[in-house]
Short mmCIF file of C-alpha atoms in Angstrom, two decimals:
data_model
loop_
_atom_site.label_atom_id
_atom_site.label_comp_id
_atom_site.label_asym_id
_atom_site.label_seq_id
_atom_site.Cartn_x
_atom_site.Cartn_y
_atom_site.Cartn_z
CA UNK A 1 -27.33 -6.92 19.99
CA UNK A 2 -26.05 -6.32 23.53
CA UNK A 3 -22.87 -8.15 24.45
CA UNK A 4 -22.61 -7.19 28.12
CA UNK A 5 -22.66 -9.86 30.81
CA UNK A 6 -25.93 -10.53 32.71
CA UNK A 7 -26.58 -8.41 35.83
CA UNK A 8 -24.41 -9.43 38.74
CA UNK A 9 -21.89 -11.20 36.56
CA UNK A 10 -18.52 -9.81 35.47
CA UNK A 11 -16.72 -12.21 33.17
CA UNK A 12 -14.01 -11.58 30.63
CA UNK A 13 -15.19 -12.35 27.10
CA UNK A 14 -14.42 -15.80 25.79
CA UNK A 15 -11.84 -15.98 23.02
CA UNK A 16 -14.31 -17.82 20.84
CA UNK A 17 -17.06 -15.22 21.24
CA UNK A 18 -14.72 -12.34 20.56
CA UNK A 19 -13.06 -14.04 17.58
CA UNK A 20 -16.38 -14.94 15.98
CA UNK A 21 -17.52 -11.31 16.04
CA UNK A 22 -14.25 -9.46 15.42
CA UNK A 23 -11.95 -11.59 13.25
CA UNK A 24 -13.93 -11.28 9.98
CA UNK A 25 -13.04 -7.56 9.92
CA UNK A 26 -9.26 -8.02 10.21
CA UNK A 27 -8.44 -7.77 6.46
CA UNK A 28 -10.38 -4.56 5.94
CA UNK A 29 -9.00 -3.04 9.15
CA UNK A 30 -5.51 -3.83 7.88
CA UNK A 31 -6.29 -2.00 4.63
CA UNK A 32 -7.67 0.94 6.64
CA UNK A 33 -4.59 1.23 8.85
CA UNK A 34 -2.36 0.93 5.79
CA UNK A 35 -4.13 3.81 4.06
CA UNK A 36 -3.58 6.05 7.07
CA UNK A 37 -0.02 4.97 7.92
CA UNK A 38 1.50 4.18 4.50
CA UNK A 39 3.41 1.22 5.96
CA UNK A 40 2.24 -2.37 5.85
CA UNK A 41 4.58 -3.23 8.73
CA UNK A 42 3.14 -0.45 10.91
CA UNK A 43 -0.40 -1.34 9.81
CA UNK A 44 0.02 -4.94 10.95
CA UNK A 45 1.30 -3.74 14.33
CA UNK A 46 -1.61 -1.32 14.77
CA UNK A 47 -4.20 -3.94 13.83
CA UNK A 48 -2.73 -6.23 16.48
CA UNK A 49 -2.98 -3.37 18.96
CA UNK A 50 -6.56 -2.72 17.85
CA UNK A 51 -7.59 -6.29 18.57
CA UNK A 52 -5.84 -6.27 21.94
CA UNK A 53 -7.64 -3.04 22.92
CA UNK A 54 -10.94 -4.39 21.63
CA UNK A 55 -10.62 -7.67 23.54
CA UNK A 56 -9.87 -5.82 26.76
CA UNK A 57 -12.88 -3.55 26.26
CA UNK A 58 -15.22 -6.21 24.88
CA UNK A 59 -17.18 -6.76 28.08
CA UNK A 60 -18.06 -3.05 28.12
CA UNK A 61 -19.27 -3.03 24.51
CA UNK A 62 -23.00 -2.32 24.73
CA UNK A 63 -24.00 -2.73 21.12
CA UNK A 64 -24.88 0.93 20.54
CA UNK A 65 -23.00 0.65 17.24
CA UNK A 66 -22.06 -2.29 15.07
CA UNK A 67 -18.98 -4.33 15.96
CA UNK A 68 -17.47 -3.21 12.67
CA UNK A 69 -17.89 0.48 13.42
CA UNK A 70 -16.62 -0.04 16.98
CA UNK A 71 -13.46 -1.72 15.67
CA UNK A 72 -12.92 1.05 13.12
CA UNK A 73 -13.12 3.62 15.90
CA UNK A 74 -10.46 1.80 17.92
CA UNK A 75 -8.23 1.29 14.88
CA UNK A 76 -8.52 4.89 13.70
CA UNK A 77 -7.71 6.35 17.10
CA UNK A 78 -4.74 3.98 17.45
CA UNK A 79 -3.42 5.15 14.07
CA UNK A 80 -3.86 8.82 14.94
CA UNK A 81 -1.98 8.31 18.20
CA UNK A 82 0.83 6.55 16.34
CA UNK A 83 1.09 9.37 13.81
CA UNK A 84 1.76 11.88 16.58
CA UNK A 85 5.35 10.60 16.70
CA UNK A 86 5.83 9.42 13.11
CA UNK A 87 6.68 11.24 9.91
CA UNK A 88 4.69 10.93 6.71
CA UNK A 89 5.86 8.29 4.24
CA UNK A 90 6.46 9.74 0.76
CA UNK A 91 7.70 8.30 -2.50
CA UNK A 92 10.60 10.02 -4.29
CA UNK A 93 8.04 11.61 -6.62
CA UNK A 94 6.62 13.44 -3.63
CA UNK A 95 9.92 15.06 -2.68
CA UNK A 96 11.18 16.77 -5.81
CA UNK A 97 11.16 17.05 -9.58
CA UNK A 98 12.12 14.11 -11.81
CA UNK A 99 15.03 13.96 -14.21
CA UNK A 100 14.61 13.33 -17.92
CA UNK A 101 18.33 12.66 -18.34
CA UNK A 102 19.70 9.28 -17.28
CA UNK A 103 23.19 10.76 -16.91
CA UNK A 104 22.20 12.86 -13.90
CA UNK A 105 24.08 12.12 -10.69
CA UNK A 106 21.93 9.70 -8.70
CA UNK A 107 21.47 10.70 -5.07
CA UNK A 108 22.67 8.38 -2.35
CA UNK A 109 20.22 6.07 -0.61
CA UNK A 110 18.29 7.58 2.26
CA UNK A 111 17.45 4.52 4.38
CA UNK A 112 16.63 6.70 7.39
CA UNK A 113 13.68 8.23 5.51
CA UNK A 114 10.37 6.50 6.37
CA UNK A 115 9.38 5.62 2.80
CA UNK A 116 5.95 4.54 1.64
CA UNK A 117 5.67 0.74 1.47
CA UNK A 118 3.71 -1.49 -0.91
CA UNK A 119 1.01 -3.76 0.49
CA UNK A 120 0.42 -7.38 -0.66
CA UNK A 121 -3.08 -7.99 -1.96
CA UNK A 122 -3.03 -11.37 -0.20
CA UNK A 123 -3.11 -9.67 3.21
CA UNK A 124 -6.42 -8.04 2.34
CA UNK A 125 -8.06 -11.33 1.37
CA UNK A 126 -11.19 -12.42 3.19
CA UNK A 127 -13.89 -15.05 2.82
CA UNK A 128 -16.84 -12.65 3.00
CA UNK A 129 -17.59 -11.14 -0.44
CA UNK A 130 -19.29 -8.20 1.28
CA UNK A 131 -15.92 -6.90 2.46
CA UNK A 132 -14.27 -6.86 -0.96
CA UNK A 133 -14.91 -3.18 -1.66
CA UNK A 134 -13.98 -2.10 1.87
CA UNK A 135 -10.66 -3.89 1.88
CA UNK A 136 -9.49 -3.10 -1.66
CA UNK A 137 -10.91 0.32 -2.51
CA UNK A 138 -8.35 3.04 -2.18
CA UNK A 139 -5.14 1.01 -1.92
CA UNK A 140 -3.59 2.02 -5.24
CA UNK A 141 -0.10 3.42 -4.79
CA UNK A 142 -0.97 6.81 -6.26
CA UNK A 143 -3.82 7.24 -3.80
CA UNK A 144 -1.84 6.05 -0.77
CA UNK A 145 1.03 8.38 -1.72
CA UNK A 146 -1.36 11.33 -2.07
CA UNK A 147 -2.89 10.60 1.34
CA UNK A 148 0.51 10.98 2.98
CA UNK A 149 0.44 14.73 2.28
CA UNK A 150 -2.72 15.22 4.32
CA UNK A 151 -2.68 16.01 8.04
CA UNK A 152 -3.45 12.89 10.07
CA UNK A 153 -7.06 13.70 10.96
CA UNK A 154 -7.89 14.77 7.40
CA UNK A 155 -6.40 11.47 6.23
CA UNK A 156 -8.65 9.59 8.64
CA UNK A 157 -11.79 11.56 7.76
CA UNK A 158 -11.30 11.18 4.02
CA UNK A 159 -10.73 7.42 4.20
CA UNK A 160 -13.66 6.87 6.53
CA UNK A 161 -16.04 9.01 4.46
CA UNK A 162 -14.93 8.67 0.84
CA UNK A 163 -13.38 5.20 0.83
CA UNK A 164 -15.44 3.36 3.42
CA UNK A 165 -18.65 5.40 3.08
CA UNK A 166 -19.35 5.86 6.77
CA UNK A 167 -21.89 8.60 7.45
CA UNK A 168 -20.73 11.96 8.78
CA UNK A 169 -22.34 11.33 12.16
CA UNK A 170 -20.63 7.96 12.42
CA UNK A 171 -17.23 9.46 11.65
CA UNK A 172 -17.82 12.20 14.20
CA UNK A 173 -18.53 9.53 16.81
CA UNK A 174 -15.41 7.56 15.86
CA UNK A 175 -13.20 10.64 16.15
CA UNK A 176 -14.95 12.11 19.20
CA UNK A 177 -15.71 15.33 17.34
CA UNK A 178 -18.64 17.16 15.74
CA UNK A 179 -20.28 16.64 12.38
CA UNK A 180 -19.31 20.20 11.44
CA UNK A 181 -15.65 19.42 12.15
CA UNK A 182 -15.87 16.26 10.03
CA UNK A 183 -17.42 18.15 7.10
CA UNK A 184 -14.76 20.85 7.35
CA UNK A 185 -11.91 18.34 7.46
CA UNK A 186 -13.37 16.44 4.51
CA UNK A 187 -13.62 19.59 2.38
CA UNK A 188 -10.00 20.47 3.11
CA UNK A 189 -8.82 16.94 2.44
CA UNK A 190 -10.62 16.77 -0.90
CA UNK A 191 -9.19 20.16 -1.89
CA UNK A 192 -5.65 19.05 -1.02
CA UNK A 193 -6.03 15.86 -3.05
CA UNK A 194 -7.35 17.85 -6.01
CA UNK A 195 -4.26 20.07 -5.85
CA UNK A 196 -2.04 16.97 -5.85
CA UNK A 197 -3.43 16.01 -9.24
CA UNK A 198 -5.16 12.83 -10.44
CA UNK A 199 -4.61 9.77 -8.30
CA UNK A 200 -6.84 7.33 -10.18
CA UNK A 201 -4.30 6.50 -12.87
CA UNK A 202 -5.58 2.93 -13.11
CA UNK A 203 -8.83 3.66 -14.89
CA UNK A 204 -7.63 2.54 -18.32
CA UNK A 205 -5.97 -0.78 -17.49
CA UNK A 206 -5.93 -3.24 -20.39
CA UNK A 207 -8.14 -6.31 -20.68
CA UNK A 208 -6.80 -9.51 -19.14
CA UNK A 209 -5.22 -11.05 -22.25
CA UNK A 210 -3.40 -7.83 -23.18
CA UNK A 211 -2.35 -7.35 -19.56
CA UNK A 212 -0.92 -10.87 -19.31
CA UNK A 213 1.03 -10.51 -22.56
CA UNK A 214 2.40 -7.13 -21.50
CA UNK A 215 3.59 -8.45 -18.15
CA UNK A 216 5.12 -11.61 -19.63
CA UNK A 217 7.03 -9.51 -22.15
CA UNK A 218 8.21 -7.16 -19.41
CA UNK A 219 9.65 -9.98 -17.31
CA UNK A 220 11.28 -11.51 -20.38
CA UNK A 221 12.88 -8.21 -21.42
CA UNK A 222 14.03 -7.41 -17.88
CA UNK A 223 15.57 -10.80 -17.12
CA UNK A 224 17.20 -11.04 -20.57
CA UNK A 225 18.57 -7.51 -20.12
CA UNK A 226 17.04 -6.34 -23.41
CA UNK A 227 16.47 -2.57 -23.30
CA UNK A 228 15.25 -2.50 -26.91
CA UNK A 229 12.40 -4.84 -26.00
CA UNK A 230 11.51 -2.64 -23.03
CA UNK A 231 11.05 0.38 -25.28
CA UNK A 232 7.95 -1.18 -26.83
CA UNK A 233 6.38 -1.86 -23.43
CA UNK A 234 6.67 1.58 -21.82
CA UNK A 235 4.61 4.71 -22.36
CA UNK A 236 6.44 7.74 -23.68
CA UNK A 237 5.82 9.47 -20.34
CA UNK A 238 6.76 6.47 -18.18
CA UNK A 239 8.18 7.20 -14.71
CA UNK A 240 10.66 5.24 -12.60
CA UNK A 241 11.25 5.70 -8.89
CA UNK A 242 13.34 3.56 -6.57
CA UNK A 243 13.00 4.26 -2.85
CA UNK A 244 15.25 4.65 -0.85
CA UNK A 245 16.95 6.56 -3.72
CA UNK A 246 15.42 10.06 -3.92
CA UNK A 247 16.32 10.49 -7.61
CA UNK A 248 13.58 9.50 -10.04
CA UNK A 249 13.18 9.60 -13.80
CA UNK A 250 10.54 10.49 -16.34
CA UNK A 251 10.35 9.76 -20.05
CA UNK A 252 10.92 6.52 -21.93
CA UNK A 253 14.42 7.40 -23.10
CA UNK A 254 15.67 8.38 -19.65
CA UNK A 255 14.13 5.33 -17.98
CA UNK A 256 15.35 2.80 -20.53
CA UNK A 257 18.87 4.22 -20.73
CA UNK A 258 19.16 4.38 -16.93
CA UNK A 259 18.11 0.74 -16.69
CA UNK A 260 20.44 -0.27 -19.54
CA UNK A 261 23.44 1.47 -17.98
CA UNK A 262 23.15 0.34 -14.39
CA UNK A 263 20.45 -2.25 -13.81
CA UNK A 264 19.90 -4.67 -16.68
CA UNK A 265 22.31 -7.60 -16.58
CA UNK A 266 21.60 -11.06 -17.96
CA UNK A 267 20.91 -13.65 -15.24
CA UNK A 268 21.22 -11.01 -12.51
CA UNK A 269 17.53 -10.88 -11.57
CA UNK A 270 14.68 -13.23 -10.88
CA UNK A 271 11.13 -11.91 -10.72
CA UNK A 272 8.34 -13.73 -8.90
CA UNK A 273 4.89 -12.44 -9.88
CA UNK A 274 2.54 -11.22 -7.16
CA UNK A 275 -0.02 -8.48 -6.55
CA UNK A 276 0.40 -5.33 -4.49
CA UNK A 277 -1.93 -2.36 -4.00
CA UNK A 278 -4.38 -3.97 -6.43
CA UNK A 279 -1.69 -3.69 -9.13
CA UNK A 280 0.66 -6.15 -10.85
CA UNK A 281 3.90 -6.56 -8.92
CA UNK A 282 7.02 -8.67 -8.65
CA UNK A 283 9.18 -9.80 -5.77
CA UNK A 284 12.74 -9.23 -6.99
CA UNK A 285 15.74 -11.44 -6.25
CA UNK A 286 19.35 -10.55 -7.14
CA UNK A 287 22.04 -13.08 -7.88
CA UNK A 288 24.79 -13.16 -5.25
CA UNK A 289 28.44 -14.15 -5.71
CA UNK A 290 27.71 -17.73 -4.59
CA UNK A 291 25.07 -18.11 -7.29
CA UNK A 292 22.07 -17.93 -4.98
CA UNK A 293 19.34 -15.40 -5.61
CA UNK A 294 18.79 -13.21 -2.56
CA UNK A 295 15.79 -11.02 -1.77
CA UNK A 296 16.20 -7.51 -3.17
CA UNK A 297 12.80 -5.84 -3.04
CA UNK A 298 9.45 -5.41 -4.76
CA UNK A 299 8.45 -3.78 -8.04
CA UNK A 300 4.93 -2.43 -8.47
CA UNK A 301 3.74 -1.55 -11.97
CA UNK A 302 1.08 0.91 -13.04
CA UNK A 303 -0.54 0.15 -16.40
CA UNK A 304 -2.42 2.50 -18.67
CA UNK A 305 -3.78 1.05 -21.87
CA UNK A 306 -1.36 -1.55 -23.24
CA UNK A 307 1.76 0.08 -21.78
CA UNK A 308 3.52 0.50 -18.46
CA UNK A 309 3.18 4.03 -17.14
CA UNK A 310 5.14 3.75 -13.88
CA UNK A 311 7.69 1.42 -12.32
CA UNK A 312 7.99 1.76 -8.55
CA UNK A 313 10.94 -0.32 -7.39
CA UNK A 314 11.06 -0.67 -3.60
CA UNK A 315 14.64 -1.70 -2.89
CA UNK A 316 13.94 -3.12 0.54
CA UNK A 317 14.56 -6.84 1.21
CA UNK A 318 12.55 -6.66 4.44
CA UNK A 319 9.39 -6.37 2.33
CA UNK A 320 9.84 -9.82 0.77
CA UNK A 321 8.64 -11.92 3.76
CA UNK A 322 5.50 -9.77 3.85
CA UNK A 323 4.66 -11.27 0.44
CA UNK A 324 5.04 -14.79 1.83
CA UNK A 325 8.32 -15.52 0.06
CA UNK A 326 11.70 -16.68 1.33
CA UNK A 327 14.79 -14.42 1.63
CA UNK A 328 16.66 -16.56 -0.93
CA UNK A 329 15.93 -18.77 -3.93
CA UNK A 330 17.79 -21.91 -4.94
CA UNK A 331 19.94 -21.66 -8.05
#
């Protein structure tokens, strides 16, 4: 389909025409930008920029590729340009070794570090069932964290080829490079990910009834400040990380005793269930001196079997509005 104006006419595209063709791809483009950037805030900004660039160039679009592929090209190049002046976004587990002793001195917050952010599943929602795989595949926290260690172009090539299944020639066109360069970058990216270890730690999630019971029991134990109840819900090799704190813990004893000593207090927390990175998550509120519950951050859980294998607690109140929730709850 050719979308250029008739000969002799030069008109800007109508908003309706552009929206009808381009808007259905917004959720999957948001997931794509998030994979590359590691920040849902940055991803939203870059998707907005993508649509602005696309609208301005729409009258020159000649239909040589699909609208979807054209938008992915614009979005990918916008992300790569942004990454020229931005640092990678790690989790604490990507910076150093964990502690198996809860008595270790906990490092001070590092708010200046550009930490990896969680992404609400709701932002990737779309009406077209055909986009489900494209928008949700490859958004698990472990995978997004592993991507951050790749150079920017390798990150882009791997997501376009292995997550979105574009052909090599299509990726070469998107990145204005050769098929040989794409194949080379893909091999290096896959090798780097293999060195990072397994990133598909979600393959053994429990069935729905077991999952629901596990999560209900976790919220109950956490809000009642019952460390003994938590013990039965965590794997022996459970890990806890809490950006922006670089210190992180491994092992059930270290995690439970750290939580018991400094985190678990009756009536201190409220947990609102949500979904993030295709994983169970909670928006966390902390009780203030006036009795209100104020936004504190987001917890994302990784489940293996009938136990929790990782707790990633993002202590960043600015994430809460992204999940569609208010900065405070009534008492």
